[in-house]
Short mmCIF file of C-alpha atoms and ligand atoms in Angstrom, two decimals:
data_model
loop_
_atom_site.label_atom_id
_atom_site.label_comp_id
_atom_site.label_asym_id
_atom_site.label_seq_id
_atom_site.Cartn_x
_atom_site.Cartn_y
_atom_site.Cartn_z
CA MET A 22 -42.67 6.87 15.51
CA GLU A 23 -41.36 5.21 18.67
CA SER A 24 -38.28 3.07 18.29
CA ASN A 25 -39.32 -0.52 18.23
CA ALA A 26 -37.49 -3.25 20.12
CA GLU A 27 -37.52 -5.54 17.10
CA GLN A 28 -35.84 -2.95 14.95
CA ILE A 29 -32.18 -3.71 14.73
CA LEU A 30 -31.42 -0.57 12.72
CA GLU A 31 -33.20 2.73 12.59
CA LEU A 32 -32.24 5.83 10.60
CA LYS A 33 -34.05 9.11 11.27
CA SER A 34 -33.72 11.96 8.76
CA ILE A 35 -30.05 11.64 7.98
CA TYR A 36 -28.36 14.54 6.16
CA TYR A 37 -24.82 14.50 4.85
CA ALA A 38 -22.67 16.78 2.67
CA TYR A 39 -19.01 16.63 1.64
CA HIS A 40 -17.07 19.82 2.14
CA ASN A 41 -13.95 21.04 0.42
CA MET A 42 -12.46 24.32 -0.74
CA GLU A 43 -14.40 24.28 -4.00
CA GLY A 44 -17.69 24.09 -2.14
CA GLU A 45 -20.02 21.52 -0.71
CA THR A 46 -21.49 18.44 -2.30
CA ARG A 47 -24.78 17.51 -0.74
CA ALA A 48 -25.01 13.74 -0.77
CA LEU A 49 -27.90 12.67 1.50
CA ILE A 50 -31.10 14.48 2.34
CA ASP A 51 -33.62 13.31 4.89
CA ILE A 52 -32.99 9.58 4.72
CA SER A 53 -35.13 7.57 7.12
CA PHE A 54 -35.81 3.87 7.25
CA ALA A 55 -35.78 1.01 9.69
CA MET A 56 -34.89 -2.65 9.45
CA LYS A 57 -36.00 -5.71 11.35
CA GLU A 58 -33.58 -8.37 12.43
CA GLY A 59 -32.84 -10.83 9.64
CA GLU A 60 -34.17 -8.53 6.97
CA PHE A 61 -32.35 -8.13 3.67
CA VAL A 62 -32.67 -4.69 2.11
CA ALA A 63 -31.33 -3.69 -1.28
CA ILE A 64 -30.54 -0.06 -2.07
CA VAL A 65 -30.55 0.95 -5.72
CA GLY A 66 -29.97 4.34 -7.27
CA PRO A 67 -28.05 6.08 -10.02
CA SER A 68 -24.28 6.21 -9.94
CA GLY A 69 -22.84 8.85 -7.63
CA CYS A 70 -26.11 9.44 -5.80
CA GLY A 71 -24.75 8.73 -2.35
CA LYS A 72 -25.15 5.00 -1.76
CA SER A 73 -21.61 4.40 -0.50
CA THR A 74 -21.91 7.50 1.65
CA LEU A 75 -25.03 6.08 3.27
CA LEU A 76 -23.26 2.83 4.15
CA SER A 77 -20.27 4.73 5.54
CA ILE A 78 -22.64 6.63 7.82
CA ILE A 79 -24.39 3.49 9.03
CA SER A 80 -21.03 1.88 9.77
CA GLY A 81 -19.91 4.93 11.74
CA LEU A 82 -17.05 5.92 9.44
CA LEU A 83 -18.76 9.22 8.65
CA GLN A 84 -20.78 11.33 11.08
CA PRO A 85 -24.13 12.56 9.72
CA GLU A 86 -24.61 16.31 9.81
CA LYS A 87 -28.15 15.90 11.06
CA GLY A 88 -30.29 12.98 12.07
CA LEU A 89 -29.73 9.97 14.25
CA ILE A 90 -28.99 6.32 13.91
CA LYS A 91 -30.05 3.72 16.42
CA ILE A 92 -28.87 0.16 16.49
CA ASN A 93 -30.75 -2.28 18.70
CA GLY A 94 -32.32 0.76 20.35
CA LYS A 95 -28.96 2.35 21.22
CA TYR A 96 -27.28 5.30 19.58
CA LEU A 97 -24.63 4.26 17.10
CA ARG A 98 -21.82 5.63 19.27
CA GLU A 99 -22.79 3.57 22.30
CA SER A 100 -23.79 0.51 20.35
CA THR A 101 -21.79 -2.66 20.77
CA THR A 102 -23.49 -4.36 17.84
CA ASN A 103 -20.98 -5.69 15.37
CA ILE A 104 -21.29 -4.16 11.91
CA GLY A 105 -19.48 -5.76 8.99
CA TYR A 106 -18.82 -3.48 6.04
CA MET A 107 -17.70 -4.93 2.75
CA LEU A 108 -16.27 -2.16 0.58
CA GLN A 109 -16.85 -1.64 -3.13
CA HIS A 110 -13.40 -3.04 -3.98
CA ASP A 111 -11.96 -6.08 -2.28
CA GLN A 112 -8.85 -4.23 -0.98
CA LEU A 113 -6.96 -7.44 -0.38
CA PHE A 114 -3.36 -6.68 0.57
CA GLU A 115 -0.83 -8.05 -1.87
CA TRP A 116 1.80 -8.42 0.85
CA ARG A 117 -0.39 -10.86 2.76
CA THR A 118 -1.55 -14.32 1.80
CA ILE A 119 -5.28 -14.93 1.45
CA TYR A 120 -5.42 -16.50 4.90
CA HIS A 121 -3.60 -13.56 6.46
CA ASN A 122 -5.87 -11.12 4.62
CA VAL A 123 -8.87 -12.93 6.01
CA ILE A 124 -7.67 -12.73 9.61
CA LEU A 125 -6.76 -9.03 9.37
CA GLY A 126 -9.88 -7.96 11.28
CA LEU A 127 -9.30 -10.58 13.97
CA GLU A 128 -5.73 -9.35 14.28
CA ILE A 129 -6.81 -5.72 14.66
CA GLN A 130 -9.48 -6.55 17.22
CA HIS A 131 -7.14 -8.85 19.18
CA MET A 132 -9.45 -11.78 18.62
CA LEU A 133 -6.96 -14.25 17.22
CA THR A 134 -7.60 -17.46 19.10
CA THR A 135 -7.47 -21.09 18.04
CA LYS A 136 -11.25 -20.95 17.77
CA THR A 137 -11.41 -17.91 15.49
CA LYS A 138 -8.52 -19.23 13.40
CA ALA A 139 -10.37 -22.50 12.95
CA LYS A 140 -13.42 -20.49 11.94
CA ALA A 141 -11.38 -18.63 9.31
CA HIS A 142 -10.13 -21.91 7.85
CA GLU A 143 -13.63 -23.33 7.89
CA LEU A 144 -15.11 -20.32 6.08
CA LEU A 145 -12.34 -20.39 3.48
CA ASP A 146 -13.21 -24.03 2.96
CA THR A 147 -16.95 -23.43 2.53
CA TYR A 148 -16.22 -20.69 -0.01
CA GLY A 149 -13.94 -22.91 -2.05
CA LEU A 150 -10.74 -21.09 -1.20
CA LYS A 151 -9.03 -23.83 0.77
CA GLN A 152 -6.28 -24.45 -1.80
CA PHE A 153 -5.63 -20.73 -2.02
CA GLU A 154 -5.06 -20.02 1.66
CA ASN A 155 -1.39 -19.40 1.04
CA ALA A 156 -1.76 -17.74 -2.36
CA ARG A 157 -1.33 -14.03 -2.96
CA PRO A 158 -4.45 -12.03 -3.95
CA SER A 159 -3.09 -11.48 -7.48
CA GLU A 160 -3.18 -15.23 -8.08
CA LEU A 161 -6.96 -15.31 -7.59
CA SER A 162 -9.77 -14.61 -10.01
CA GLY A 163 -12.11 -11.68 -9.42
CA GLY A 164 -14.81 -13.92 -7.97
CA MET A 165 -12.41 -15.64 -5.60
CA ARG A 166 -11.07 -12.30 -4.39
CA GLN A 167 -14.61 -11.14 -3.71
CA ARG A 168 -15.30 -14.27 -1.72
CA ALA A 169 -12.09 -13.80 0.25
CA ALA A 170 -13.17 -10.26 1.07
CA LEU A 171 -16.54 -11.60 2.22
CA VAL A 172 -14.86 -14.17 4.45
CA ARG A 173 -12.74 -11.37 5.94
CA THR A 174 -16.01 -9.64 6.89
CA LEU A 175 -17.92 -12.74 8.02
CA VAL A 176 -15.17 -14.12 10.23
CA LEU A 177 -15.86 -11.23 12.62
CA GLU A 178 -19.43 -12.55 12.96
CA PRO A 179 -21.22 -9.27 12.27
CA ASP A 180 -24.86 -8.82 13.28
CA ILE A 181 -25.43 -6.36 10.45
CA LEU A 182 -23.78 -6.74 7.06
CA LEU A 183 -23.27 -3.78 4.74
CA LEU A 184 -22.39 -4.81 1.20
CA ASP A 185 -21.30 -2.12 -1.25
CA GLU A 186 -21.70 -3.52 -4.77
CA PRO A 187 -19.82 -6.62 -3.74
CA PHE A 188 -20.24 -8.29 -7.12
CA SER A 189 -19.58 -5.38 -9.44
CA ALA A 190 -16.07 -6.52 -10.39
CA LEU A 191 -17.29 -9.87 -11.64
CA ASP A 192 -18.33 -11.05 -15.09
CA TYR A 193 -22.00 -11.75 -15.57
CA GLN A 194 -22.00 -15.52 -14.97
CA THR A 195 -19.73 -15.44 -11.93
CA ARG A 196 -21.77 -12.57 -10.66
CA LEU A 197 -25.00 -14.57 -10.82
CA ARG A 198 -23.41 -17.54 -9.14
CA VAL A 199 -21.47 -15.70 -6.41
CA GLY A 200 -24.40 -13.35 -5.86
CA ASP A 201 -26.84 -16.21 -5.41
CA ASP A 202 -24.36 -18.10 -3.21
CA ILE A 203 -23.69 -15.20 -0.94
CA GLY A 204 -27.35 -14.26 -0.82
CA GLN A 205 -28.27 -17.77 0.29
CA ILE A 206 -25.60 -17.86 2.96
CA ILE A 207 -26.71 -14.54 4.39
CA LYS A 208 -30.32 -15.72 4.41
CA LYS A 209 -29.41 -19.04 5.97
CA GLU A 210 -27.42 -17.43 8.76
CA HIS A 211 -30.34 -15.06 9.25
CA LYS A 212 -28.12 -11.98 9.04
CA THR A 213 -29.47 -8.50 8.68
CA ALA A 214 -27.99 -7.12 5.50
CA ILE A 215 -28.01 -4.02 3.33
CA LEU A 216 -26.91 -4.54 -0.25
CA VAL A 217 -26.03 -1.58 -2.43
CA THR A 218 -26.19 -2.41 -6.11
CA HIS A 219 -26.60 -1.06 -9.62
CA ASP A 220 -28.04 -4.31 -10.78
CA LEU A 221 -31.83 -4.36 -10.47
CA SER A 222 -32.14 -8.09 -11.03
CA GLU A 223 -29.59 -8.71 -8.30
CA ALA A 224 -31.60 -6.57 -5.92
CA ILE A 225 -34.88 -8.27 -6.80
CA SER A 226 -33.52 -11.79 -6.56
CA LEU A 227 -31.90 -11.28 -3.16
CA ALA A 228 -33.77 -8.69 -1.10
CA ASP A 229 -36.89 -8.58 1.03
CA ARG A 230 -37.28 -4.91 0.27
CA VAL A 231 -35.82 -2.47 -2.24
CA ILE A 232 -35.12 1.15 -1.40
CA ILE A 233 -34.86 3.34 -4.49
CA LEU A 234 -32.81 6.51 -4.16
CA THR A 235 -33.08 9.64 -6.30
CA PRO A 236 -30.05 11.13 -8.11
CA ARG A 237 -27.71 13.20 -5.93
CA PRO A 238 -28.48 14.54 -3.41
CA ALA A 239 -30.11 11.25 -2.51
CA THR A 240 -33.53 11.07 -0.95
CA ILE A 241 -35.65 7.98 -0.71
CA GLN A 242 -37.79 7.92 -3.81
CA GLN A 243 -39.64 4.77 -2.96
CA THR A 244 -39.55 1.69 -0.78
CA LEU A 245 -40.82 -1.45 -2.38
CA PRO A 246 -41.43 -4.71 -0.47
CA LEU A 247 -40.75 -7.78 -2.59
CA ILE A 248 -43.22 -10.58 -2.09
CA PHE A 249 -42.74 -13.82 -3.98
CA ASP A 250 -45.17 -16.67 -3.82
CA LEU A 251 -42.60 -19.46 -3.88
CA GLU A 252 -42.22 -22.74 -2.04
CA LYS A 253 -38.47 -22.41 -1.92
CA ASP A 254 -37.46 -18.78 -1.95
CA THR A 255 -34.03 -18.95 -3.58
CA PRO A 256 -32.50 -16.31 -5.86
CA LEU A 257 -32.69 -18.69 -8.81
CA ASN A 258 -36.36 -19.53 -8.25
CA ARG A 259 -37.08 -15.84 -7.95
CA ARG A 260 -35.50 -15.11 -11.28
CA ASN A 261 -37.86 -17.59 -12.90
CA ALA A 262 -40.96 -16.43 -11.07
CA PRO A 263 -43.54 -14.29 -12.93
CA GLU A 264 -43.36 -11.56 -10.26
CA PHE A 265 -39.71 -10.97 -11.11
CA LYS A 266 -40.42 -9.22 -14.40
CA ASN A 267 -43.16 -7.12 -12.88
CA TYR A 268 -40.91 -5.90 -10.09
CA PHE A 269 -38.12 -5.24 -12.58
CA ASN A 270 -40.37 -3.08 -14.75
CA LEU A 271 -41.75 -1.30 -11.73
CA ILE A 272 -38.34 -0.33 -10.40
CA TRP A 273 -37.04 0.49 -13.87
CA LYS A 274 -39.88 2.94 -14.36
CA GLU A 275 -39.29 4.46 -10.95
CA ILE A 276 -35.65 5.13 -11.71
CA ASN A 277 -36.01 6.30 -15.28
CA GLY A 278 -39.35 8.02 -14.97
CA ASN A 279 -38.00 11.11 -13.32
CA GLU A 280 -35.28 11.94 -15.80
CA MET B 11 14.87 -33.28 -18.97
CA ASN B 12 13.04 -33.70 -22.21
CA GLU B 13 14.75 -33.72 -25.55
CA LEU B 14 15.63 -30.22 -26.83
CA SER B 15 14.57 -29.40 -30.36
CA VAL B 16 17.17 -28.42 -32.96
CA GLU B 17 15.90 -24.86 -33.03
CA GLN B 18 16.12 -24.58 -29.25
CA LYS B 19 19.69 -25.90 -29.31
CA LYS B 20 20.61 -23.43 -31.99
CA PHE B 21 19.00 -20.62 -30.01
CA LEU B 22 20.91 -21.63 -26.86
CA HIS B 23 24.15 -21.82 -28.81
CA ILE B 24 23.67 -18.29 -30.19
CA GLN B 25 22.82 -17.00 -26.73
CA LYS B 26 25.94 -18.58 -25.26
CA ARG B 27 28.15 -17.07 -27.93
CA HIS B 28 26.51 -13.69 -27.41
CA ARG B 29 27.27 -13.78 -23.69
CA ARG B 30 30.87 -14.83 -24.32
CA VAL B 31 31.42 -11.94 -26.76
CA VAL B 32 30.02 -9.46 -24.25
CA GLY B 33 32.18 -10.79 -21.41
CA VAL B 34 35.41 -10.89 -23.39
CA SER B 35 34.86 -7.41 -24.84
CA ARG B 36 34.37 -5.96 -21.37
CA VAL B 37 37.69 -7.35 -20.15
CA LEU B 38 39.43 -6.30 -23.38
CA ILE B 39 38.29 -2.70 -22.99
CA LEU B 40 39.68 -2.52 -19.45
CA LEU B 41 42.98 -4.12 -20.46
CA SER B 42 43.49 -1.93 -23.51
CA PHE B 43 42.65 1.17 -21.45
CA LEU B 44 45.29 0.20 -18.86
CA PHE B 45 47.76 -0.60 -21.62
CA VAL B 46 47.29 2.73 -23.43
CA TRP B 47 47.55 4.57 -20.11
CA GLU B 48 50.75 2.80 -19.14
CA PHE B 49 52.23 3.14 -22.64
CA THR B 50 51.50 6.86 -23.03
CA ALA B 51 52.81 7.58 -19.54
CA ASN B 52 56.05 5.67 -20.14
CA THR B 53 56.71 7.29 -23.52
CA GLY B 54 56.01 10.73 -22.08
CA ILE B 55 52.92 11.50 -24.18
CA ILE B 56 51.09 12.25 -20.91
CA ASP B 57 52.75 13.46 -17.74
CA SER B 58 52.88 10.52 -15.36
CA PHE B 59 53.43 12.91 -12.45
CA ILE B 60 49.99 14.38 -12.97
CA PHE B 61 48.08 11.49 -14.49
CA SER B 62 49.98 8.72 -12.70
CA CYS B 63 50.06 5.30 -14.38
CA PRO B 64 48.86 1.76 -13.65
CA SER B 65 52.28 0.47 -12.56
CA LYS B 66 52.71 3.33 -10.10
CA ILE B 67 49.23 2.76 -8.74
CA ALA B 68 49.94 -0.92 -8.28
CA LEU B 69 53.19 -0.11 -6.50
CA CYS B 70 51.53 2.45 -4.25
CA PHE B 71 48.72 0.01 -3.51
CA TRP B 72 51.29 -2.62 -2.61
CA GLU B 73 52.92 -0.21 -0.15
CA LEU B 74 49.60 0.73 1.41
CA THR B 75 48.55 -2.88 1.79
CA THR B 76 51.83 -4.11 3.21
CA ASP B 77 51.75 -1.54 5.98
CA ARG B 78 47.98 -2.10 6.29
CA THR B 79 47.17 1.63 6.22
CA ILE B 80 44.69 1.24 3.35
CA PHE B 81 42.61 -1.18 5.43
CA VAL B 82 42.55 1.22 8.34
CA HIS B 83 41.36 4.02 6.04
CA ILE B 84 38.71 1.86 4.40
CA GLY B 85 37.56 0.53 7.77
CA VAL B 86 37.20 3.99 9.27
CA THR B 87 35.24 5.34 6.32
CA LEU B 88 33.04 2.25 6.21
CA TYR B 89 32.32 2.51 9.94
CA GLU B 90 31.38 6.17 9.74
CA THR B 91 29.21 5.63 6.68
CA ILE B 92 27.32 2.72 8.22
CA ILE B 93 26.68 4.58 11.48
CA SER B 94 25.36 7.64 9.69
CA PHE B 95 23.33 5.45 7.32
CA PHE B 96 21.51 3.67 10.14
CA LEU B 97 20.92 6.91 11.97
CA VAL B 98 19.47 8.46 8.82
CA ILE B 99 17.16 5.50 8.20
CA GLY B 100 15.99 5.35 11.81
CA ILE B 101 15.45 9.07 12.22
CA SER B 102 13.78 9.57 8.86
CA ILE B 103 11.33 6.69 9.38
CA LEU B 104 10.38 8.08 12.79
CA ALA B 105 10.07 11.61 11.43
CA ALA B 106 7.98 10.51 8.45
CA ILE B 107 5.67 8.55 10.78
CA ALA B 108 5.24 11.64 12.96
CA LEU B 109 4.45 13.77 9.89
CA TRP B 110 1.96 11.19 8.67
CA PHE B 111 0.14 11.13 12.00
CA SER B 112 -0.27 14.89 12.06
CA ARG B 113 -1.32 16.59 8.86
CA LYS B 114 -0.96 19.94 10.60
CA LEU B 115 2.63 19.25 11.55
CA SER B 116 3.51 18.12 8.05
CA GLU B 117 1.95 21.20 6.47
CA ILE B 118 3.67 23.52 8.93
CA LEU B 119 7.08 21.93 8.41
CA ASP B 120 6.85 21.38 4.66
CA PRO B 121 8.60 24.62 3.51
CA TYR B 122 11.36 24.12 6.08
CA MET B 123 11.99 20.61 4.85
CA VAL B 124 12.20 21.76 1.25
CA VAL B 125 14.65 24.55 2.09
CA LEU B 126 16.82 22.32 4.28
CA ASN B 127 16.84 19.67 1.58
CA SER B 128 17.98 22.08 -1.11
CA LEU B 129 20.80 23.45 1.06
CA PRO B 130 24.26 22.69 -0.36
CA LYS B 131 25.26 20.15 2.28
CA SER B 132 28.98 20.25 1.50
CA ALA B 133 28.92 23.89 2.58
CA LEU B 134 27.51 22.74 5.89
CA ALA B 135 30.59 20.68 6.77
CA PRO B 136 32.86 23.61 7.76
CA LEU B 137 30.09 24.92 9.99
CA LEU B 138 29.70 21.54 11.62
CA ILE B 139 33.40 21.52 12.44
CA VAL B 140 33.08 24.87 14.14
CA TRP B 141 30.04 23.73 16.08
CA LEU B 142 31.00 20.18 16.96
CA GLY B 143 34.81 20.20 16.69
CA ALA B 144 37.06 18.21 14.41
CA ASN B 145 36.13 14.72 15.49
CA GLN B 146 34.33 11.62 14.32
CA THR B 147 30.92 12.86 15.48
CA THR B 148 31.24 15.74 13.04
CA ILE B 149 32.00 13.38 10.21
CA ILE B 150 29.03 11.17 11.01
CA VAL B 151 26.76 14.22 11.25
CA ALA B 152 28.15 15.47 7.92
CA GLY B 153 27.27 12.09 6.40
CA MET B 154 23.75 12.30 7.81
CA SER B 155 23.21 15.89 6.73
CA VAL B 156 23.50 14.99 3.06
CA ALA B 157 20.82 12.30 3.17
CA ILE B 158 18.40 13.01 5.96
CA PHE B 159 16.08 15.70 4.64
CA GLY B 160 15.57 14.14 1.24
CA SER B 161 15.02 10.83 2.95
CA ILE B 162 12.29 12.20 5.23
CA LEU B 163 10.61 13.96 2.30
CA SER B 164 10.50 10.94 0.04
CA LEU B 165 9.40 8.63 2.85
CA TYR B 166 6.57 10.98 3.76
CA THR B 167 5.52 11.25 0.11
CA SER B 168 5.39 7.50 -0.13
CA PHE B 169 3.44 7.24 3.15
CA SER B 170 0.85 9.74 2.04
CA SER B 171 0.36 8.20 -1.39
CA VAL B 172 -1.12 5.03 0.12
CA ASP B 173 -4.58 4.29 -1.31
CA PRO B 174 -7.10 5.89 1.09
CA GLU B 175 -9.53 3.05 0.42
CA LYS B 176 -7.04 0.64 1.97
CA ILE B 177 -6.95 2.80 5.08
CA LYS B 178 -10.75 2.95 5.04
CA LEU B 179 -10.74 -0.85 5.10
CA ILE B 180 -8.79 -0.77 8.35
CA TYR B 181 -11.41 1.53 9.84
CA THR B 182 -14.24 -0.74 8.70
CA LEU B 183 -12.50 -3.50 10.67
CA GLN B 184 -12.61 -1.20 13.74
CA GLY B 185 -8.93 -0.39 13.44
CA THR B 186 -7.29 2.81 14.66
CA ARG B 187 -4.90 5.16 12.90
CA LEU B 188 -2.05 3.24 14.50
CA HIS B 189 -3.35 0.07 12.84
CA ALA B 190 -3.51 1.92 9.53
CA MET B 191 0.16 2.76 10.02
CA THR B 192 1.37 -0.71 10.95
CA LYS B 193 -0.94 -2.81 8.77
CA VAL B 194 -1.13 -0.70 5.61
CA VAL B 195 1.22 2.27 5.38
CA LEU B 196 4.45 0.60 6.46
CA PRO B 197 4.02 -2.68 4.54
CA SER B 198 2.95 -0.94 1.35
CA SER B 199 5.86 1.53 1.62
CA LEU B 200 8.43 -1.22 2.04
CA PRO B 201 9.63 -1.06 -1.60
CA ALA B 202 10.02 2.71 -1.25
CA ILE B 203 11.93 2.30 2.01
CA ILE B 204 14.31 -0.15 0.37
CA ASN B 205 14.86 2.22 -2.56
CA ILE B 206 15.54 5.12 -0.22
CA MET B 207 18.02 2.97 1.68
CA LYS B 208 19.87 2.19 -1.56
CA VAL B 209 20.14 5.87 -2.42
CA ASN B 210 21.07 6.84 1.13
CA ILE B 211 24.06 4.55 1.50
CA GLY B 212 25.70 6.38 -1.41
CA LEU B 213 24.71 9.82 -0.11
CA CYS B 214 26.03 9.04 3.37
CA LEU B 215 29.36 8.00 1.87
CA VAL B 216 29.59 11.28 -0.02
CA GLY B 217 28.84 13.20 3.19
CA VAL B 218 31.38 11.23 5.18
CA ILE B 219 34.10 11.84 2.57
CA ILE B 220 33.36 15.58 2.61
CA GLY B 221 33.63 15.48 6.38
CA GLU B 222 36.89 13.57 6.19
CA PHE B 223 38.32 16.10 3.74
CA LEU B 224 38.02 18.70 6.43
CA ALA B 225 38.22 17.07 9.79
CA ALA B 226 39.96 13.72 9.86
CA ARG B 227 43.20 11.97 10.63
CA ASN B 228 42.21 8.83 8.80
CA GLY B 229 39.63 7.49 6.37
CA LEU B 230 39.56 7.52 2.58
CA GLY B 231 38.66 11.22 2.42
CA TYR B 232 41.73 11.98 4.48
CA LEU B 233 43.84 9.75 2.23
CA ILE B 234 42.68 11.72 -0.83
CA ILE B 235 43.49 15.09 0.74
CA TYR B 236 46.84 13.88 2.08
CA SER B 237 47.86 12.37 -1.27
CA SER B 238 46.94 15.51 -3.16
CA GLN B 239 48.94 17.62 -0.76
CA VAL B 240 52.04 15.54 -1.39
CA PHE B 241 51.21 15.29 -5.11
CA ARG B 242 50.87 11.54 -4.98
CA CYS B 243 48.07 11.17 -7.47
CA ALA B 244 48.30 7.39 -7.32
CA GLY B 245 47.04 7.63 -3.74
CA ILE B 246 43.94 9.52 -4.82
CA LEU B 247 43.19 7.05 -7.55
CA ILE B 248 43.56 4.15 -5.13
CA SER B 249 41.07 5.80 -2.82
CA LEU B 250 38.66 6.17 -5.71
CA LEU B 251 39.13 2.53 -6.62
CA SER B 252 38.44 1.55 -3.02
CA PHE B 253 35.05 3.30 -3.26
CA ILE B 254 34.17 1.23 -6.25
CA PHE B 255 35.02 -1.93 -4.38
CA LEU B 256 33.10 -0.85 -1.31
CA PHE B 257 29.94 -1.40 -3.34
N1 ATP C 30 -14.50 12.54 -0.24
C1 ATP C 30 -15.38 13.20 -1.01
N2 ATP C 30 -15.27 14.54 -1.17
C2 ATP C 30 -16.17 15.20 -1.94
N3 ATP C 30 -17.18 14.63 -2.59
C3 ATP C 30 -17.34 13.31 -2.46
C4 ATP C 30 -16.44 12.52 -1.68
N4 ATP C 30 -16.85 11.23 -1.75
C5 ATP C 30 -17.93 11.22 -2.54
N5 ATP C 30 -18.24 12.46 -2.96
C6 ATP C 30 -19.38 12.84 -3.81
O1 ATP C 30 -20.56 12.44 -3.18
C7 ATP C 30 -21.44 11.83 -4.09
C8 ATP C 30 -21.90 10.50 -3.55
O2 ATP C 30 -20.80 9.61 -3.51
P1 ATP C 30 -20.98 8.07 -3.23
O3 ATP C 30 -19.64 7.46 -3.30
O4 ATP C 30 -21.74 7.89 -1.98
O5 ATP C 30 -21.87 7.64 -4.47
P2 ATP C 30 -22.36 6.17 -4.88
O6 ATP C 30 -23.83 6.24 -4.98
O7 ATP C 30 -21.77 5.15 -3.99
O8 ATP C 30 -21.76 6.07 -6.33
P3 ATP C 30 -21.34 4.75 -7.14
O9 ATP C 30 -22.61 4.09 -7.53
O10 ATP C 30 -20.59 5.28 -8.29
O11 ATP C 30 -20.50 3.94 -6.21
C9 ATP C 30 -20.71 11.70 -5.40
O12 ATP C 30 -21.32 12.56 -6.33
C10 ATP C 30 -19.31 12.13 -5.14
O13 ATP C 30 -18.88 13.00 -6.14
MG1 MG C 31 -20.33 3.68 -4.29
#
């Protein structure tokens, strides 16, 4: 398979294992997939199978033992493409206000200008956090914290977004709302995104494609394109569409069939 | 202000009385202690030569203040303590940062730090005098020696107990290890640093006094030694009181 110019991200047989004195934990085996620009992929799989590890490798935090990653046709190391990685927990710093948490990435990358600051304020406004700019993280609800963490990632204008169970800390209703919100925004801005989640309905309502991983060590069990025949393809409309239940059952069987 | 309910007023009244009782009792205890001390010394139940007595202490204090010597002694001790305190803080923060940056270095040095920290520092003071001479530098070094190793160890412990996920966040934002230090490790260790500073000011004072016992011409440690040599116990007690007021 030749690398395609349209492919923003390409993974070719990635292997990864954790090593420590007790032995090695094999986490990823032969993971290959590619993504087109603007595509939204959801990755589902049992707990502890290696989903977070996969995102860490794509973001360059961990080096794969074997295999290669290309971004926009370049090797990950040489790539200048901006990757935004939203971790499993919001990791907002209590000693900073929400605004100062949000501009942490700008600060680190020496990109604090009047323009980027204005952008940070604007994003906080669109996500309903304007009154909380000067609040401490502990004064915010779980959903607000999650949105603040998202703003911290988005303000760096990433071309590829990696989301590691961004909504897992939220209660069910907030989760639906924030999930749908964030999904819409990512779609609207035409961002390429990978969403790791436990929640099958979240994956089905947001993604263009679902990748199902096996239990650890993770391999790709199946890749399932999601096609909805809808006039307006929003997460909410998807949840009410007849295809939704079919996809849910399909993925459910895939995951639980091999136990 | 809105109207207070009867119950609230009653509650406030009880609280006020409670605080008054506590305050008065505290003063009473001190006064009766001084009175018993003075009384027993005067009637010869205890030997006022050995145990001194409040009136003698007051008299001695009066002498020391009128000729200003007590202020000189306090000033000297304070100066030496503060210098050694700031040196300890500065050096131990730098050392802990260096250890944090290099896991190898910290593992190599760990047993040495533990041994140096458990050394009886007061035994070090005579050695320091031999090495550095009987001067103020020695006293400042003696003050530092008591605090520095423990300070480095606890700072490093606090640095390395920072949540690794927070450091991972810095890396996801394309930060370096230096960013992890300045943006996460130092700010989140601030409470620990403040605690260590509180402990260290006391430790430095202890070290300085030990140094002054052995190698000084002034300072509160010197005053204690001098007074004990001339059997003026009041002088020692005044020095001790001065410590209490230093804090
Ligand atoms: N630093 C590490 N050292 C050793 N083993 C690790 C380390 N990090 C993760 N693992 C192991 O690797 C496996 C995959 O971890 P990973 O965090 O990628 O799972 P996950 O799919 O994200 O799980 P979850 O759904 O619970 O977030 C786990 O079984 C875990 O025990
Ligand atoms: Mg995970």
